[in-house]
PDB file of C-alpha atoms in Angstrom:
ATOM      1  CA  MET A 251     -22.028   6.993 -24.761  1.00 51.00           C
ATOM      2  CA  ARG A 252     -22.546   8.096 -21.182  1.00 51.00           C
ATOM      3  CA  ALA A 253     -19.896   8.106 -18.471  1.00 52.00           C
ATOM      4  CA  THR A 254     -20.299   7.862 -14.724  1.00 51.00           C
ATOM      5  CA  VAL A 255     -18.520  10.724 -13.003  1.00 50.00           C
ATOM      6  CA  ASP A 256     -17.443  10.990  -9.367  1.00 51.00           C
ATOM      7  CA  GLY A 257     -19.639   8.102  -8.246  1.00 48.00           C
ATOM      8  CA  SER A 258     -18.589   6.260  -5.086  1.00 48.00           C
ATOM      9  CA  GLY A 259     -19.828   4.791  -1.819  1.00 50.00           C
ATOM     10  CA  ILE A 260     -23.354   5.597  -0.743  1.00 51.00           C
ATOM     11  CA  VAL A 261     -23.432   8.807  -2.749  1.00 50.00           C
ATOM     12  CA  ALA A 262     -25.585   8.434  -5.823  1.00 49.00           C
ATOM     13  CA  GLN A 263     -23.564   8.396  -9.013  1.00 55.00           C
ATOM     14  CA  SER A 264     -24.074  11.104 -11.569  1.00 57.00           C
ATOM     15  CA  GLN A 265     -23.755  10.676 -15.295  1.00 60.00           C
ATOM     16  CA  SER A 266     -22.929  12.949 -18.135  1.00 64.00           C
ATOM     17  CA  ALA A 267     -22.687  12.478 -21.880  1.00 74.00           C
ATOM     18  CA  LEU A 268     -19.245  12.370 -23.407  1.00 80.00           C
ATOM     19  CA  ALA A 269     -18.255  15.424 -25.359  1.00 85.00           C
ATOM     20  CA  PRO A 270     -17.788  14.849 -29.101  1.00 90.00           C
ATOM     21  CA  PHE A 271     -14.320  13.630 -30.062  1.00 92.00           C
ATOM     22  CA  ARG A 272     -12.401  12.972 -33.246  1.00 94.00           C
ATOM     23  CA  LEU A 273     -12.104   9.272 -34.096  1.00 95.00           C
ATOM     24  CA  TYR A 274      -9.199   8.000 -36.162  1.00 96.00           C
ATOM     25  CA  ARG A 275      -9.156   4.519 -37.684  1.00 96.00           C
ATOM     26  CA  PRO A 276      -5.621   4.030 -39.083  1.00 96.00           C
ATOM     27  CA  GLU A 277      -4.765   0.792 -40.871  1.00 97.00           C
ATOM     28  CA  SER A 278      -1.006   0.682 -40.354  1.00 96.00           C
ATOM     29  CA  VAL A 279       1.601   1.585 -37.744  1.00 96.00           C
ATOM     30  CA  ALA A 280       2.838   4.311 -40.082  1.00 96.00           C
ATOM     31  CA  GLU A 281      -0.639   5.837 -40.166  1.00 97.00           C
ATOM     32  CA  VAL A 282      -0.839   5.695 -36.352  1.00 96.00           C
ATOM     33  CA  LYS A 283       2.464   7.557 -36.098  1.00 96.00           C
ATOM     34  CA  ALA A 284       1.223  10.160 -38.571  1.00 96.00           C
ATOM     35  CA  VAL A 285      -1.972  10.684 -36.585  1.00 96.00           C
ATOM     36  CA  LEU A 286      -0.076  11.035 -33.289  1.00 95.00           C
ATOM     37  CA  ALA A 287       2.326  13.516 -34.881  1.00 95.00           C
ATOM     38  CA  ALA A 288      -0.524  15.621 -36.241  1.00 96.00           C
ATOM     39  CA  ASP A 289      -2.748  15.309 -33.166  1.00 94.00           C
ATOM     40  CA  PRO A 290      -0.545  14.849 -30.049  1.00 91.00           C
ATOM     41  CA  GLU A 291      -3.555  14.945 -27.709  1.00 89.00           C
ATOM     42  CA  ALA A 292      -5.087  11.871 -29.323  1.00 94.00           C
ATOM     43  CA  VAL A 293      -5.628   8.934 -26.951  1.00 94.00           C
ATOM     44  CA  ILE A 294      -4.819   5.427 -28.167  1.00 94.00           C
ATOM     45  CA  GLY A 295      -7.578   2.839 -27.742  1.00 92.00           C
ATOM     46  CA  ALA A 296      -6.632  -0.861 -27.980  1.00 90.00           C
ATOM     47  CA  GLY A 297      -9.214  -3.197 -26.443  1.00 87.00           C
ATOM     48  CA  CYS A 298     -10.709  -0.111 -24.720  1.00 87.00           C
ATOM     49  CA  SER A 299     -11.513  -1.950 -21.466  1.00 87.00           C
ATOM     50  CA  ASP A 300      -9.064   0.281 -19.593  1.00 89.00           C
ATOM     51  CA  LEU A 301     -10.084   3.337 -21.613  1.00 89.00           C
ATOM     52  CA  VAL A 302     -13.649   2.995 -20.367  1.00 87.00           C
ATOM     53  CA  ALA A 303     -12.296   2.895 -16.811  1.00 88.00           C
ATOM     54  CA  ARG A 304     -10.241   6.019 -17.496  1.00 88.00           C
ATOM     55  CA  ILE A 305     -13.281   7.830 -18.876  1.00 88.00           C
ATOM     56  CA  ARG A 306     -15.210   6.938 -15.740  1.00 86.00           C
ATOM     57  CA  GLU A 307     -12.320   8.402 -13.760  1.00 88.00           C
ATOM     58  CA  GLY A 308     -12.606  11.705 -15.610  1.00 87.00           C
ATOM     59  CA  CYS A 309     -10.607  11.268 -18.829  1.00 87.00           C
ATOM     60  CA  ALA A 310     -12.294  13.238 -21.623  1.00 90.00           C
ATOM     61  CA  PRO A 311     -10.470  12.474 -24.867  1.00 91.00           C
ATOM     62  CA  ARG A 312     -10.692  15.085 -27.620  1.00 92.00           C
ATOM     63  CA  ALA A 313      -9.404  12.547 -30.126  1.00 95.00           C
ATOM     64  CA  LEU A 314      -9.238   8.746 -30.122  1.00 95.00           C
ATOM     65  CA  VAL A 315      -7.007   6.505 -32.233  1.00 96.00           C
ATOM     66  CA  SER A 316      -8.599   3.083 -32.606  1.00 95.00           C
ATOM     67  CA  LEU A 317      -6.095   0.265 -33.186  1.00 95.00           C
ATOM     68  CA  ARG A 318      -8.688  -2.318 -34.219  1.00 92.00           C
ATOM     69  CA  THR A 319      -7.930  -2.018 -37.950  1.00 93.00           C
ATOM     70  CA  VAL A 320      -4.150  -1.626 -37.691  1.00 95.00           C
ATOM     71  CA  ALA A 321      -2.482  -4.547 -39.458  1.00 94.00           C
ATOM     72  CA  GLY A 322       0.211  -6.647 -37.832  1.00 92.00           C
ATOM     73  CA  LEU A 323      -0.402  -5.856 -34.160  1.00 96.00           C
ATOM     74  CA  ALA A 324      -2.040  -9.162 -33.197  1.00 96.00           C
ATOM     75  CA  ALA A 325       0.660 -11.594 -34.323  1.00 97.00           C
ATOM     76  CA  ILE A 326       2.272 -14.218 -32.078  1.00 98.00           C
ATOM     77  CA  THR A 327       5.531 -15.782 -33.271  1.00 98.00           C
ATOM     78  CA  HIS A 328       8.376 -17.806 -31.777  1.00 98.00           C
ATOM     79  CA  ASP A 329      11.508 -17.804 -33.910  1.00 97.00           C
ATOM     80  CA  ALA A 330      15.229 -18.061 -33.136  1.00 97.00           C
ATOM     81  CA  GLY A 331      14.613 -18.252 -29.414  1.00 97.00           C
ATOM     82  CA  VAL A 332      12.436 -15.135 -29.200  1.00 98.00           C
ATOM     83  CA  LEU A 333       8.718 -15.088 -28.435  1.00 98.00           C
ATOM     84  CA  ARG A 334       7.041 -12.022 -29.950  1.00 98.00           C
ATOM     85  CA  LEU A 335       3.612 -10.794 -28.925  1.00 98.00           C
ATOM     86  CA  GLY A 336       1.814  -8.088 -30.868  1.00 97.00           C
ATOM     87  CA  SER A 337       0.464  -5.361 -28.608  1.00 97.00           C
ATOM     88  CA  MET A 338      -3.131  -6.091 -29.738  1.00 97.00           C
ATOM     89  CA  VAL A 339      -3.019  -9.746 -28.632  1.00 97.00           C
ATOM     90  CA  THR A 340      -5.925 -10.179 -26.233  1.00 97.00           C
ATOM     91  CA  HIS A 341      -5.601 -12.006 -22.923  1.00 97.00           C
ATOM     92  CA  HIS A 342      -7.711 -14.851 -24.304  1.00 97.00           C
ATOM     93  CA  GLU A 343      -5.614 -15.164 -27.456  1.00 97.00           C
ATOM     94  CA  GLY A 344      -2.353 -15.154 -25.515  1.00 97.00           C
ATOM     95  CA  ALA A 345      -3.505 -17.655 -22.921  1.00 97.00           C
ATOM     96  CA  THR A 346      -4.853 -20.094 -25.500  1.00 97.00           C
ATOM     97  CA  SER A 347      -2.105 -19.707 -28.100  1.00 98.00           C
ATOM     98  CA  PRO A 348      -0.287 -23.022 -28.782  1.00 98.00           C
ATOM     99  CA  ILE A 349       2.791 -20.962 -29.660  1.00 98.00           C
ATOM    100  CA  VAL A 350       2.872 -19.297 -26.237  1.00 98.00           C
ATOM    101  CA  ALA A 351       2.105 -22.596 -24.501  1.00 98.00           C
ATOM    102  CA  ALA A 352       4.990 -24.323 -26.293  1.00 98.00           C
ATOM    103  CA  ALA A 353       7.460 -21.474 -25.809  1.00 98.00           C
ATOM    104  CA  ILE A 354       6.737 -20.565 -22.171  1.00 98.00           C
ATOM    105  CA  PRO A 355       4.138 -22.894 -20.614  1.00 97.00           C
ATOM    106  CA  GLY A 356       4.150 -20.958 -17.349  1.00 98.00           C
ATOM    107  CA  LEU A 357       3.278 -17.707 -19.125  1.00 98.00           C
ATOM    108  CA  ALA A 358       0.288 -19.272 -20.866  1.00 98.00           C
ATOM    109  CA  ALA A 359      -0.898 -20.729 -17.552  1.00 97.00           C
ATOM    110  CA  ALA A 360      -0.481 -17.430 -15.706  1.00 97.00           C
ATOM    111  CA  TRP A 361      -2.095 -15.451 -18.525  1.00 97.00           C
ATOM    112  CA  SER A 362      -5.152 -17.687 -18.371  1.00 96.00           C
ATOM    113  CA  ARG A 363      -5.826 -16.656 -14.758  1.00 94.00           C
ATOM    114  CA  ILE A 364      -5.788 -12.871 -14.984  1.00 92.00           C
ATOM    115  CA  ALA A 365      -8.767 -10.537 -15.490  1.00 90.00           C
ATOM    116  CA  THR A 366     -12.452 -11.391 -15.807  1.00 90.00           C
ATOM    117  CA  VAL A 367     -14.010 -13.373 -18.648  1.00 90.00           C
ATOM    118  CA  ARG A 368     -15.472 -10.200 -20.199  1.00 89.00           C
ATOM    119  CA  ILE A 369     -12.162  -8.366 -20.079  1.00 92.00           C
ATOM    120  CA  ARG A 370     -10.173 -11.358 -21.289  1.00 93.00           C
ATOM    121  CA  TYR A 371     -11.820 -11.213 -24.719  1.00 94.00           C
ATOM    122  CA  THR A 372     -11.258  -7.468 -25.203  1.00 93.00           C
ATOM    123  CA  GLY A 373      -8.314  -6.482 -23.012  1.00 94.00           C
ATOM    124  CA  THR A 374      -4.923  -6.588 -24.739  1.00 96.00           C
ATOM    125  CA  VAL A 375      -1.386  -7.144 -23.543  1.00 97.00           C
ATOM    126  CA  GLY A 376      -0.414  -3.719 -24.875  1.00 96.00           C
ATOM    127  CA  GLY A 377      -3.277  -1.952 -23.162  1.00 95.00           C
ATOM    128  CA  ASN A 378      -2.487  -3.758 -19.911  1.00 96.00           C
ATOM    129  CA  LEU A 379       1.119  -2.567 -19.998  1.00 96.00           C
ATOM    130  CA  MET A 380       0.565   0.986 -21.229  1.00 95.00           C
ATOM    131  CA  ALA A 381      -2.209   1.648 -18.682  1.00 94.00           C
ATOM    132  CA  ARG A 382       0.530   1.680 -16.034  1.00 95.00           C
ATOM    133  CA  ARG A 383      -1.785   0.509 -13.262  1.00 95.00           C
ATOM    134  CA  TYR A 384      -0.286  -1.255 -10.272  1.00 93.00           C
ATOM    135  CA  ARG A 385      -3.092  -3.787 -10.097  1.00 93.00           C
ATOM    136  CA  TYR A 386      -2.585  -5.023 -13.652  1.00 95.00           C
ATOM    137  CA  GLU A 387      -0.498  -8.188 -13.797  1.00 96.00           C
ATOM    138  CA  MET A 388       1.231  -8.265 -17.199  1.00 97.00           C
ATOM    139  CA  PRO A 389       3.977  -5.856 -16.002  1.00 96.00           C
ATOM    140  CA  LEU A 390       4.858  -8.424 -13.337  1.00 97.00           C
ATOM    141  CA  LEU A 391       4.778 -11.436 -15.663  1.00 98.00           C
ATOM    142  CA  LEU A 392       6.741  -9.781 -18.455  1.00 98.00           C
ATOM    143  CA  GLY A 393       9.018  -7.974 -16.005  1.00 97.00           C
ATOM    144  CA  ALA A 394      10.275 -11.248 -14.524  1.00 98.00           C
ATOM    145  CA  LEU A 395      10.801 -12.498 -18.081  1.00 98.00           C
ATOM    146  CA  ASP A 396      12.912  -9.403 -18.939  1.00 98.00           C
ATOM    147  CA  ALA A 397      10.619  -8.621 -21.873  1.00 98.00           C
ATOM    148  CA  ARG A 398      11.602  -5.833 -24.241  1.00 98.00           C
ATOM    149  CA  LEU A 399       8.929  -3.454 -25.539  1.00 98.00           C
ATOM    150  CA  SER A 400       9.187  -1.963 -29.043  1.00 97.00           C
ATOM    151  CA  ILE A 401       7.814   1.588 -29.167  1.00 97.00           C
ATOM    152  CA  SER A 402       6.813   3.357 -32.378  1.00 94.00           C
ATOM    153  CA  ASP A 403       9.226   6.209 -31.609  1.00 92.00           C
ATOM    154  CA  GLY A 404      12.087   3.796 -32.274  1.00 94.00           C
ATOM    155  CA  ARG A 405      12.997   2.990 -28.689  1.00 96.00           C
ATOM    156  CA  THR A 406      13.021  -0.351 -26.883  1.00 97.00           C
ATOM    157  CA  LEU A 407      12.075  -0.314 -23.194  1.00 97.00           C
ATOM    158  CA  GLY A 408      11.994  -2.783 -20.334  1.00 96.00           C
ATOM    159  CA  THR A 409       8.626  -3.168 -18.647  1.00 95.00           C
ATOM    160  CA  GLY A 410       9.942  -1.514 -15.484  1.00 93.00           C
ATOM    161  CA  GLU A 411      10.861   1.616 -17.447  1.00 95.00           C
ATOM    162  CA  LEU A 412       7.190   2.296 -18.197  1.00 94.00           C
ATOM    163  CA  TRP A 413       6.731   3.516 -14.629  1.00 93.00           C
ATOM    164  CA  THR A 414       9.109   6.425 -15.267  1.00 94.00           C
ATOM    165  CA  ASP A 415       8.655   6.896 -19.021  1.00 94.00           C
ATOM    166  CA  ASP A 416       5.411   8.712 -19.833  1.00 89.00           C
ATOM    167  CA  THR A 417       5.517   8.103 -23.569  1.00 91.00           C
ATOM    168  CA  THR A 418       2.196   8.166 -25.367  1.00 90.00           C
ATOM    169  CA  ALA A 419       3.668   6.581 -28.504  1.00 94.00           C
ATOM    170  CA  LEU A 420       2.383   3.249 -29.780  1.00 96.00           C
ATOM    171  CA  LEU A 421       3.633  -0.007 -28.264  1.00 97.00           C
ATOM    172  CA  THR A 422       3.964  -2.312 -31.257  1.00 97.00           C
ATOM    173  CA  ASP A 423       5.230  -5.621 -29.856  1.00 97.00           C
ATOM    174  CA  ILE A 424       6.802  -7.387 -26.894  1.00 98.00           C
ATOM    175  CA  ALA A 425       9.833  -9.679 -27.230  1.00 98.00           C
ATOM    176  CA  VAL A 426      10.844 -12.350 -24.699  1.00 98.00           C
ATOM    177  CA  SER A 427      14.060 -14.311 -25.079  1.00 98.00           C
ATOM    178  CA  THR A 428      13.503 -18.026 -24.500  1.00 98.00           C
ATOM    179  CA  ALA A 429      16.902 -19.371 -25.563  1.00 97.00           C
ATOM    180  CA  ASP A 430      18.280 -19.482 -22.002  1.00 97.00           C
ATOM    181  CA  LEU A 431      14.955 -19.737 -20.169  1.00 98.00           C
ATOM    182  CA  VAL A 432      14.709 -22.819 -17.967  1.00 97.00           C
ATOM    183  CA  TRP A 433      11.394 -22.208 -16.226  1.00 98.00           C
ATOM    184  CA  PHE A 434       8.784 -19.537 -15.490  1.00 98.00           C
ATOM    185  CA  GLY A 435       5.966 -19.484 -12.943  1.00 98.00           C
ATOM    186  CA  TYR A 436       3.576 -17.092 -11.252  1.00 98.00           C
ATOM    187  CA  GLU A 437       1.977 -17.185  -7.794  1.00 97.00           C
ATOM    188  CA  ARG A 438      -1.131 -15.047  -7.235  1.00 96.00           C
ATOM    189  CA  SER A 439      -2.807 -16.997  -4.429  1.00 95.00           C
ATOM    190  CA  MET A 440      -2.217 -14.062  -2.047  1.00 94.00           C
ATOM    191  CA  ARG A 441      -3.524 -11.411  -4.428  1.00 92.00           C
ATOM    192  CA  PRO A 442      -4.239  -8.526  -3.870  1.00 90.00           C
ATOM    193  CA  THR A 443      -1.714  -8.404  -1.026  1.00 91.00           C
ATOM    194  CA  THR A 444       1.239  -9.929  -2.868  1.00 94.00           C
ATOM    195  CA  THR A 445       1.955 -11.752  -6.120  1.00 96.00           C
ATOM    196  CA  VAL A 446       5.304 -13.104  -7.304  1.00 98.00           C
ATOM    197  CA  ALA A 447       6.581 -14.091 -10.763  1.00 98.00           C
ATOM    198  CA  VAL A 448       9.807 -16.084 -11.127  1.00 98.00           C
ATOM    199  CA  ALA A 449      11.941 -16.747 -14.222  1.00 98.00           C
ATOM    200  CA  ILE A 450      14.956 -19.069 -14.058  1.00 98.00           C
ATOM    201  CA  ARG A 451      17.599 -18.610 -16.739  1.00 98.00           C
ATOM    202  CA  ARG A 452      20.867 -20.338 -17.549  1.00 97.00           C
ATOM    203  CA  GLY A 453      23.940 -18.122 -17.786  1.00 96.00           C
ATOM    204  CA  GLU A 454      26.994 -18.463 -20.002  1.00 94.00           C
ATOM    205  CA  ASP A 455      28.764 -20.364 -17.216  1.00 94.00           C
ATOM    206  CA  ALA A 456      25.854 -22.892 -17.211  1.00 95.00           C
ATOM    207  CA  THR A 457      24.698 -21.904 -13.710  1.00 97.00           C
ATOM    208  CA  LEU A 458      21.177 -20.676 -13.072  1.00 98.00           C
ATOM    209  CA  SER A 459      19.979 -17.217 -12.059  1.00 98.00           C
ATOM    210  CA  VAL A 460      16.567 -16.266 -10.730  1.00 98.00           C
ATOM    211  CA  HIS A 461      14.728 -13.066 -11.670  1.00 98.00           C
ATOM    212  CA  ALA A 462      11.609 -12.410  -9.626  1.00 98.00           C
ATOM    213  CA  THR A 463       9.102  -9.572  -9.556  1.00 98.00           C
ATOM    214  CA  ALA A 464       6.776  -8.948  -6.636  1.00 96.00           C
ATOM    215  CA  GLY A 465       3.753  -6.686  -6.670  1.00 92.00           C
ATOM    216  CA  SER A 466       0.403  -5.905  -5.090  1.00 90.00           C
ATOM    217  CA  GLU A 467      -2.657  -3.978  -6.163  1.00 89.00           C
ATOM    218  CA  TYR A 468      -1.297  -0.877  -4.487  1.00 89.00           C
ATOM    219  CA  ARG A 469       2.408  -0.748  -5.366  1.00 87.00           C
ATOM    220  CA  ARG A 470       4.380  -1.045  -8.547  1.00 90.00           C
ATOM    221  CA  GLY A 471       6.304  -4.269  -9.065  1.00 93.00           C
ATOM    222  CA  ILE A 472       9.690  -4.721  -7.439  1.00 95.00           C
ATOM    223  CA  SER A 473      12.460  -6.555  -9.312  1.00 97.00           C
ATOM    224  CA  MET A 474      14.766  -8.993  -7.490  1.00 97.00           C
ATOM    225  CA  ARG A 475      17.598 -11.235  -8.697  1.00 98.00           C
ATOM    226  CA  ALA A 476      19.652 -14.075  -7.253  1.00 98.00           C
ATOM    227  CA  ASP A 477      22.504 -16.136  -8.671  1.00 97.00           C
ATOM    228  CA  THR A 478      22.350 -19.762  -7.587  1.00 97.00           C
ATOM    229  CA  GLN A 479      25.770 -21.191  -8.597  1.00 95.00           C
ATOM    230  CA  VAL A 480      24.039 -24.495  -9.453  1.00 96.00           C
ATOM    231  CA  GLY A 481      23.173 -26.021 -12.792  1.00 95.00           C
ATOM    232  CA  THR A 482      19.727 -27.491 -12.270  1.00 96.00           C
ATOM    233  CA  ALA A 483      16.510 -26.172 -10.770  1.00 96.00           C
ATOM    234  CA  ALA A 484      16.374 -29.235  -8.525  1.00 95.00           C
ATOM    235  CA  ASP A 485      19.701 -28.185  -6.967  1.00 96.00           C
ATOM    236  CA  ILE A 486      18.495 -24.684  -6.092  1.00 97.00           C
ATOM    237  CA  ASP A 487      18.064 -24.216  -2.343  1.00 97.00           C
ATOM    238  CA  PRO A 488      14.493 -22.829  -2.374  1.00 97.00           C
ATOM    239  CA  ALA A 489      14.477 -21.497   1.176  1.00 97.00           C
ATOM    240  CA  ARG A 490      17.846 -19.756   0.918  1.00 97.00           C
ATOM    241  CA  THR A 491      17.194 -18.344  -2.559  1.00 98.00           C
ATOM    242  CA  ALA A 492      13.724 -17.130  -1.598  1.00 98.00           C
ATOM    243  CA  SER A 493      15.231 -15.451   1.457  1.00 97.00           C
ATOM    244  CA  VAL A 494      17.854 -13.724  -0.712  1.00 98.00           C
ATOM    245  CA  LEU A 495      15.127 -12.459  -3.017  1.00 98.00           C
ATOM    246  CA  ALA A 496      12.816 -11.240  -0.241  1.00 97.00           C
ATOM    247  CA  ALA A 497      15.673  -9.403   1.455  1.00 96.00           C
ATOM    248  CA  GLN A 498      15.953  -7.164  -1.619  1.00 97.00           C
ATOM    249  CA  LEU A 499      12.537  -5.622  -1.049  1.00 95.00           C
ATOM    250  CA  PRO A 500      12.840  -1.949  -0.052  1.00 93.00           C
ATOM    251  CA  ALA A 501      12.191  -0.798   3.504  1.00 91.00           C
ATOM    252  CA  ASP A 502       9.087   1.119   2.382  1.00 90.00           C
ATOM    253  CA  ILE A 503       7.410  -1.940   0.839  1.00 89.00           C
ATOM    254  CA  ALA A 504       4.456  -1.685   3.260  1.00 88.00           C
ATOM    255  CA  ASP A 505       1.058  -0.781   1.789  1.00 84.00           C
ATOM    256  CA  TYR A 506      -2.599  -0.855   2.750  1.00 82.00           C
ATOM    257  CA  THR A 507      -2.616  -4.635   2.943  1.00 83.00           C
ATOM    258  CA  GLY A 508       0.319  -5.307   5.204  1.00 86.00           C
ATOM    259  CA  SER A 509       3.496  -4.186   6.913  1.00 91.00           C
ATOM    260  CA  ALA A 510       6.909  -4.419   5.268  1.00 92.00           C
ATOM    261  CA  GLU A 511       7.717  -7.426   7.444  1.00 94.00           C
ATOM    262  CA  TYR A 512       4.512  -9.198   6.411  1.00 94.00           C
ATOM    263  CA  ARG A 513       4.963  -8.505   2.715  1.00 93.00           C
ATOM    264  CA  ARG A 514       8.608  -9.623   2.867  1.00 95.00           C
ATOM    265  CA  HIS A 515       7.436 -12.833   4.535  1.00 96.00           C
ATOM    266  CA  LEU A 516       4.840 -13.433   1.827  1.00 96.00           C
ATOM    267  CA  VAL A 517       7.328 -12.864  -0.969  1.00 97.00           C
ATOM    268  CA  GLY A 518       9.645 -15.396   0.660  1.00 98.00           C
ATOM    269  CA  VAL A 519       6.871 -17.969   0.975  1.00 98.00           C
ATOM    270  CA  LEU A 520       5.591 -17.514  -2.593  1.00 98.00           C
ATOM    271  CA  ALA A 521       9.081 -17.486  -4.117  1.00 98.00           C
ATOM    272  CA  ARG A 522       9.993 -20.654  -2.226  1.00 98.00           C
ATOM    273  CA  ARG A 523       6.802 -22.295  -3.450  1.00 98.00           C
ATOM    274  CA  LEU A 524       7.622 -21.373  -7.052  1.00 98.00           C
ATOM    275  CA  LEU A 525      11.205 -22.658  -6.808  1.00 98.00           C
ATOM    276  CA  CYS A 526       9.941 -25.988  -5.451  1.00 97.00           C
ATOM    277  CA  ALA A 527       7.513 -26.189  -8.382  1.00 97.00           C
ATOM    278  CA  ALA A 528      10.359 -25.436 -10.809  1.00 97.00           C
ATOM    279  CA  ALA A 529      12.413 -28.320  -9.396  1.00 96.00           C
ATOM    280  CA  VAL A 530       9.531 -30.741  -9.969  1.00 95.00           C
ATOM    281  CA  ALA A 531       8.620 -29.405 -13.412  1.00 94.00           C
ATOM    282  CA  THR A 532      12.140 -29.403 -14.864  1.00 90.00           C
ATOM    283  CA  HIS A 533      13.788 -32.483 -13.379  1.00 77.00           C
ATOM    284  CA  HIS A 534      13.305 -34.442 -16.615  1.00 65.00           C
ATOM    285  CA  ARG A 535      14.390 -31.730 -19.062  1.00 61.00           C
ATOM    286  CA  GLU A 536      17.109 -29.603 -17.494  1.00 51.00           C
ATOM    287  CA  ASP A 537      19.176 -29.611 -20.667  1.00 49.00           C
ATOM    288  CA  GLU A 538      16.337 -28.624 -22.997  1.00 53.00           C
ATOM    289  CA  PRO A 539      16.393 -24.902 -23.853  1.00 48.00           C
ATOM    290  CA  HIS A 540      13.172 -23.188 -24.950  1.00 47.00           C
ATOM    291  CA  GLU A 541      13.677 -22.787 -28.694  1.00 42.00           C
TER     292      GLU A 541
END
């Protein structure tokens, strides 16, 4: 294999052969953990689409742990109000899964629109999350859904914690509670400047709360929440709720694509659009939980 190094702009790219590296092919999570314990410098490769990008950016792994033969990492289940996604589920598999489509239709729809066709068949949900790249969209989708990530070191993390937790342990699966989920949607029409994901959940007092995440290609996702004090999505005031959400963006939200004021405006517009869509989509099934 040859990697392009330091190539950009009008300067001709140079190439160099990769140095030899140790390749591990474990067949179970236990074997992965044993390899990582014995060889802490080993790099985990899932679909390897992001790994190739990292190699082009200068990563030179001395050891690689391939997950392709590890059993149990590509399962999709929905039981007892919890959707579980194995970390090796590819974007194509997740987007076309009837289980995902039945459990969270908005997630399946959003998943079907991310990445290129080539990447969709190789890129995995686990690789997308663990790459910790701002421009990747699964952290936004699963962040709004309050997904919980099971790590092979025994911990469970929220997607937002990955930005501050540099673990190199194996992500085994992702769990999303659907028991109180009323609706989920994602707006990426203004990508790369701003994208917004919105999840509406029903609380113990039967009123609805909104959890939104907003991101861009150049900043990590921002989490926002709003309680609505109403019991149906159709009764949510989209303009007011979107304004409450947008107001939670930090003062330093500006990036290369727009000022803080502009990005706050976009988040308000996209969140309002999503809340209007939720009202239309749920008016006939407000009392039906996702089971």
